[in-house]
Amino acid sequence: MRVLLAEDDEMIGDGVRRGLAHEGFAVDWVRDGRAAELALAENVHDLLLLDLGLPRRDGLTVLAAMRRRGDRRPVLVLTARDAVDDRVAGLDAGADDYLVKPFDLSELAARIRALVRRQLGRAAPRMTLGPLALDPATHTVTLDETPLALSAREYALLDALIARPGAILSRAQLEEKLYNWKDGVDSNAVEVHLSSLRRKLGSGWIRNVRGLGWMIATPAAA
Ligand code: CA
């Protein structure tokens, strides 16, 4: 899951980025409202974490413009304590939720997961495909009830694939799930992580569709 963080406070921004990375999110951090708008235009993030007091363009303006464009991605507003007016204004402008600083990072992560889940219209937090199950709340994957030990990147790839069983995801779509902008993207990194994921899942789950990308399906459906 890839999150855009718009926050000009270095300490808060750094803490949130580290905390969410630890929870398995890819986080891109921008420090002003203009940069947030440019990043939103790339359309690669699943959710926006928005500080309202941003330089160059304030958070409420960014949020209102986003909703005017018809961008329905979830927005979680980060506000200062006692800023009741900010919270009301944020919700009125189309925010989905808010958290008051300072907040607990595990609560932030849980709220992000809940918002994205709601956005995707999934009632059940667990995603299953036949005997394979992925639980975003605990970051665990089980096959026939047996836990699989996956790396953060293997988990991110499986998360992307299992969200759309039978759909072919391109290399670019999978790379987006793996990397922050600042990371160098190794040209065959997706293949490396997929190959190790395939070894752990066993044969037949992840199929390469030559020239197009990869898809997941239950081996029995082959
Ligand atoms: Ca601020």
Tab-separated table of C-alpha atoms and ligand atoms in Angstrom:
chain	number	residue	atom	x	y	z
A	1	MET	CA	0.000	0.000	0.000
A	2	ARG	CA	1.459	3.341	-1.004
A	3	VAL	CA	0.763	6.421	1.079
A	4	LEU	CA	1.397	10.081	0.290
A	5	LEU	CA	2.369	12.057	3.387
A	6	ALA	CA	2.059	15.869	3.186
A	7	GLU	CA	3.656	17.306	6.327
A	8	ASP	CA	6.060	20.225	6.759
A	9	ASP	CA	7.101	19.413	10.319
A	10	GLU	CA	10.374	17.483	9.990
A	11	MET	CA	10.065	15.593	13.266
A	12	ILE	CA	6.485	14.500	12.735
A	13	GLY	CA	7.099	13.701	9.078
A	14	ASP	CA	10.167	11.646	9.817
A	15	GLY	CA	8.421	9.777	12.645
A	16	VAL	CA	5.374	8.990	10.520
A	17	ARG	CA	7.461	7.875	7.572
A	18	ARG	CA	9.590	5.535	9.660
A	19	GLY	CA	6.634	4.205	11.618
A	20	LEU	CA	4.587	3.440	8.522
A	21	ALA	CA	7.542	1.904	6.705
A	22	HIS	CA	7.946	-0.375	9.708
A	23	GLU	CA	4.265	-1.362	9.301
A	24	GLY	CA	4.963	-2.287	5.683
A	25	PHE	CA	3.668	0.814	3.879
A	26	ALA	CA	5.531	2.557	1.072
A	27	VAL	CA	5.550	6.251	2.028
A	28	ASP	CA	6.319	9.254	-0.170
A	29	TRP	CA	6.815	12.394	1.866
A	30	VAL	CA	6.210	15.899	0.520
A	31	ARG	CA	6.590	19.058	2.580
A	32	ASP	CA	4.280	21.586	0.949
A	33	GLY	CA	0.875	21.801	-0.697
A	34	ARG	CA	2.147	22.337	-4.230
A	35	ALA	CA	4.330	19.242	-4.035
A	36	ALA	CA	1.324	17.323	-2.682
A	37	GLU	CA	-0.734	18.328	-5.725
A	38	LEU	CA	2.009	17.263	-8.120
A	39	ALA	CA	2.286	13.922	-6.368
A	40	LEU	CA	-1.498	13.416	-6.402
A	41	ALA	CA	-1.493	14.021	-10.154
A	42	GLU	CA	0.743	10.949	-10.558
A	43	ASN	CA	-2.204	8.909	-9.295
A	44	VAL	CA	-0.076	6.205	-7.697
A	45	HIS	CA	-1.029	6.567	-4.030
A	46	ASP	CA	-3.738	4.687	-2.208
A	47	LEU	CA	-4.273	7.348	0.438
A	48	LEU	CA	-3.258	10.887	1.462
A	49	LEU	CA	-2.127	11.803	4.977
A	50	LEU	CA	-2.625	15.538	5.088
A	51	ASP	CA	-1.388	18.190	7.476
A	52	LEU	CA	-3.631	21.243	7.077
A	53	GLY	CA	-1.017	23.890	7.903
A	54	LEU	CA	1.240	23.471	4.868
A	55	PRO	CA	3.393	26.094	3.131
A	56	ARG	CA	2.800	27.172	-0.494
A	57	ARG	CA	-0.740	25.787	-0.519
A	58	ASP	CA	-2.641	24.908	2.628
A	59	GLY	CA	-4.078	21.453	3.192
A	60	LEU	CA	-7.728	22.497	2.969
A	61	THR	CA	-7.133	23.990	-0.483
A	62	VAL	CA	-5.370	20.807	-1.622
A	63	LEU	CA	-8.223	18.679	-0.282
A	64	ALA	CA	-11.014	20.805	-1.763
A	65	ALA	CA	-9.316	20.842	-5.186
A	66	MET	CA	-8.855	17.077	-5.020
A	67	ARG	CA	-12.559	16.473	-4.394
A	68	ARG	CA	-13.539	18.982	-7.129
A	69	ARG	CA	-11.455	16.943	-9.577
A	70	GLY	CA	-13.432	13.866	-8.560
A	71	ASP	CA	-10.450	12.258	-6.835
A	72	ARG	CA	-12.119	9.926	-4.312
A	73	ARG	CA	-8.986	8.544	-2.684
A	74	PRO	CA	-9.167	8.453	1.120
A	75	VAL	CA	-7.737	11.437	2.987
A	76	LEU	CA	-6.771	11.316	6.639
A	77	VAL	CA	-6.179	14.766	8.126
A	78	LEU	CA	-3.492	15.293	10.771
A	79	THR	CA	-4.384	18.191	13.048
A	80	ALA	CA	-3.011	19.930	16.099
A	81	ARG	CA	-4.571	19.388	19.483
A	82	ASP	CA	-7.430	21.833	20.218
A	83	ALA	CA	-7.839	22.648	16.527
A	84	VAL	CA	-11.537	21.727	16.518
A	85	ASP	CA	-12.294	24.197	13.725
A	86	ASP	CA	-9.620	22.550	11.561
A	87	ARG	CA	-11.103	19.135	12.058
A	88	VAL	CA	-14.610	20.331	11.191
A	89	ALA	CA	-13.328	22.204	8.145
A	90	GLY	CA	-11.328	19.164	7.041
A	91	LEU	CA	-14.296	16.821	7.287
A	92	ASP	CA	-16.517	19.362	5.514
A	93	ALA	CA	-13.962	19.662	2.707
A	94	GLY	CA	-14.089	15.913	2.117
A	95	ALA	CA	-11.640	14.296	4.532
A	96	ASP	CA	-12.532	10.732	5.542
A	97	ASP	CA	-10.996	10.737	8.989
A	98	TYR	CA	-8.627	12.715	11.198
A	99	LEU	CA	-6.067	12.149	13.897
A	100	VAL	CA	-4.952	14.644	16.530
A	101	LYS	CA	-1.191	15.112	17.028
A	102	PRO	CA	0.591	13.558	18.754
A	103	PHE	CA	-0.876	10.232	17.734
A	104	ASP	CA	0.051	6.626	18.137
A	105	LEU	CA	1.639	5.172	14.998
A	106	SER	CA	-0.080	1.815	15.322
A	107	GLU	CA	-3.429	3.611	15.513
A	108	LEU	CA	-2.511	5.620	12.422
A	109	ALA	CA	-1.615	2.422	10.558
A	110	ALA	CA	-4.883	0.759	11.615
A	111	ARG	CA	-6.925	3.758	10.472
A	112	ILE	CA	-5.137	3.835	7.120
A	113	ARG	CA	-5.893	0.164	6.568
A	114	ALA	CA	-9.547	0.701	7.530
A	115	LEU	CA	-9.924	3.649	5.141
A	116	VAL	CA	-8.358	1.861	2.209
A	117	ARG	CA	-10.460	-1.220	2.922
A	118	ARG	CA	-13.613	0.875	3.001
A	119	GLN	CA	-12.561	2.523	-0.251
A	120	LEU	CA	-12.135	-0.843	-1.911
A	121	GLY	CA	-15.550	-1.911	-0.655
A	122	ARG	CA	-14.201	-4.930	1.103
A	123	ALA	CA	-16.291	-5.912	4.069
A	124	ALA	CA	-13.838	-8.493	5.323
A	125	PRO	CA	-10.343	-7.372	6.207
A	126	ARG	CA	-8.886	-10.772	5.352
A	127	MET	CA	-8.298	-11.441	1.678
A	128	THR	CA	-8.537	-15.037	0.578
A	129	LEU	CA	-8.019	-16.948	-2.605
A	130	GLY	CA	-8.772	-20.629	-2.157
A	131	PRO	CA	-6.524	-21.927	0.636
A	132	LEU	CA	-4.386	-18.762	0.559
A	133	ALA	CA	-5.238	-15.976	3.034
A	134	LEU	CA	-3.681	-12.559	3.632
A	135	ASP	CA	-4.534	-10.551	6.735
A	136	PRO	CA	-3.580	-6.853	6.401
A	137	ALA	CA	-4.172	-6.207	10.095
A	138	THR	CA	-1.503	-8.633	11.199
A	139	HIS	CA	0.542	-8.757	7.989
A	140	THR	CA	0.303	-12.515	7.991
A	141	VAL	CA	-0.151	-14.869	5.086
A	142	THR	CA	-1.307	-18.424	5.486
A	143	LEU	CA	-1.569	-21.281	3.015
A	144	ASP	CA	-3.803	-24.143	4.160
A	145	GLU	CA	-3.726	-22.465	7.609
A	146	THR	CA	0.079	-22.717	7.706
A	147	PRO	CA	1.820	-19.342	8.133
A	148	LEU	CA	4.271	-18.316	5.407
A	149	ALA	CA	7.293	-16.198	6.309
A	150	LEU	CA	7.371	-13.426	3.694
A	151	SER	CA	9.648	-10.402	3.438
A	152	ALA	CA	8.004	-6.950	3.417
A	153	ARG	CA	8.435	-6.717	-0.349
A	154	GLU	CA	7.120	-10.207	-1.032
A	155	TYR	CA	4.129	-9.330	1.132
A	156	ALA	CA	3.551	-6.069	-0.796
A	157	LEU	CA	3.592	-7.938	-4.110
A	158	LEU	CA	1.212	-10.611	-2.868
A	159	ASP	CA	-1.064	-7.914	-1.423
A	160	ALA	CA	-1.267	-6.223	-4.835
A	161	LEU	CA	-1.875	-9.470	-6.711
A	162	ILE	CA	-4.437	-10.986	-4.357
A	163	ALA	CA	-6.483	-7.770	-4.362
A	164	ARG	CA	-7.265	-8.483	-8.027
A	165	PRO	CA	-7.219	-12.226	-8.651
A	166	GLY	CA	-7.051	-13.113	-12.323
A	167	ALA	CA	-6.025	-9.595	-13.354
A	168	ILE	CA	-2.651	-9.094	-15.004
A	169	LEU	CA	-0.486	-6.531	-13.210
A	170	SER	CA	2.332	-4.979	-15.207
A	171	ARG	CA	5.884	-4.619	-14.002
A	172	ALA	CA	5.295	-0.874	-13.533
A	173	GLN	CA	2.204	-1.510	-11.407
A	174	LEU	CA	4.110	-3.949	-9.213
A	175	GLU	CA	7.156	-1.688	-8.947
A	176	GLU	CA	4.905	1.091	-7.687
A	177	LYS	CA	3.899	-1.126	-4.791
A	178	LEU	CA	7.523	-1.728	-3.859
A	179	TYR	CA	9.325	1.525	-3.983
A	180	ASN	CA	9.429	5.034	-2.768
A	181	TRP	CA	10.528	7.517	-5.379
A	182	LYS	CA	13.920	7.958	-3.833
A	183	ASP	CA	14.845	4.314	-3.927
A	184	GLY	CA	16.749	3.223	-6.953
A	185	VAL	CA	14.623	0.716	-8.807
A	186	ASP	CA	16.688	-2.289	-9.703
A	187	SER	CA	15.544	-3.384	-13.149
A	188	ASN	CA	14.869	-6.987	-12.179
A	189	ALA	CA	13.818	-6.451	-8.556
A	190	VAL	CA	10.200	-7.391	-9.234
A	191	GLU	CA	11.314	-10.694	-10.774
A	192	VAL	CA	13.647	-11.408	-7.873
A	193	HIS	CA	10.970	-10.883	-5.217
A	194	LEU	CA	8.306	-12.673	-7.258
A	195	SER	CA	10.543	-15.650	-7.791
A	196	SER	CA	11.188	-15.959	-4.093
A	197	LEU	CA	7.461	-15.475	-3.394
A	198	ARG	CA	6.668	-18.232	-5.899
A	199	ARG	CA	9.076	-20.583	-4.140
A	200	LYS	CA	7.308	-19.987	-0.846
A	201	LEU	CA	3.787	-20.345	-2.260
A	202	GLY	CA	4.547	-23.391	-4.352
A	203	SER	CA	4.055	-23.745	-8.070
A	204	GLY	CA	1.020	-22.586	-9.994
A	205	TRP	CA	-0.076	-19.563	-7.960
A	206	ILE	CA	1.725	-16.727	-9.691
A	207	ARG	CA	1.827	-16.839	-13.446
A	208	ASN	CA	3.849	-14.753	-15.807
A	209	VAL	CA	1.966	-13.606	-18.885
A	210	ARG	CA	4.718	-12.961	-21.330
A	211	GLY	CA	5.208	-9.302	-22.191
A	212	LEU	CA	2.248	-8.210	-20.047
A	213	GLY	CA	2.952	-8.953	-16.412
A	214	TRP	CA	1.872	-11.288	-13.650
A	215	MET	CA	-1.342	-12.590	-12.172
A	216	ILE	CA	-2.405	-14.762	-9.268
A	217	ALA	CA	-4.903	-17.602	-9.469
A	218	THR	CA	-5.524	-20.782	-7.529
A	219	PRO	CA	-3.437	-23.583	-8.994
A	220	ALA	CA	-6.593	-25.737	-9.259
A	221	ALA	CA	-8.070	-23.227	-11.703
A	222	ALA	CA	-5.193	-23.738	-14.114
B	1	CA	CA	2.227	22.128	9.440
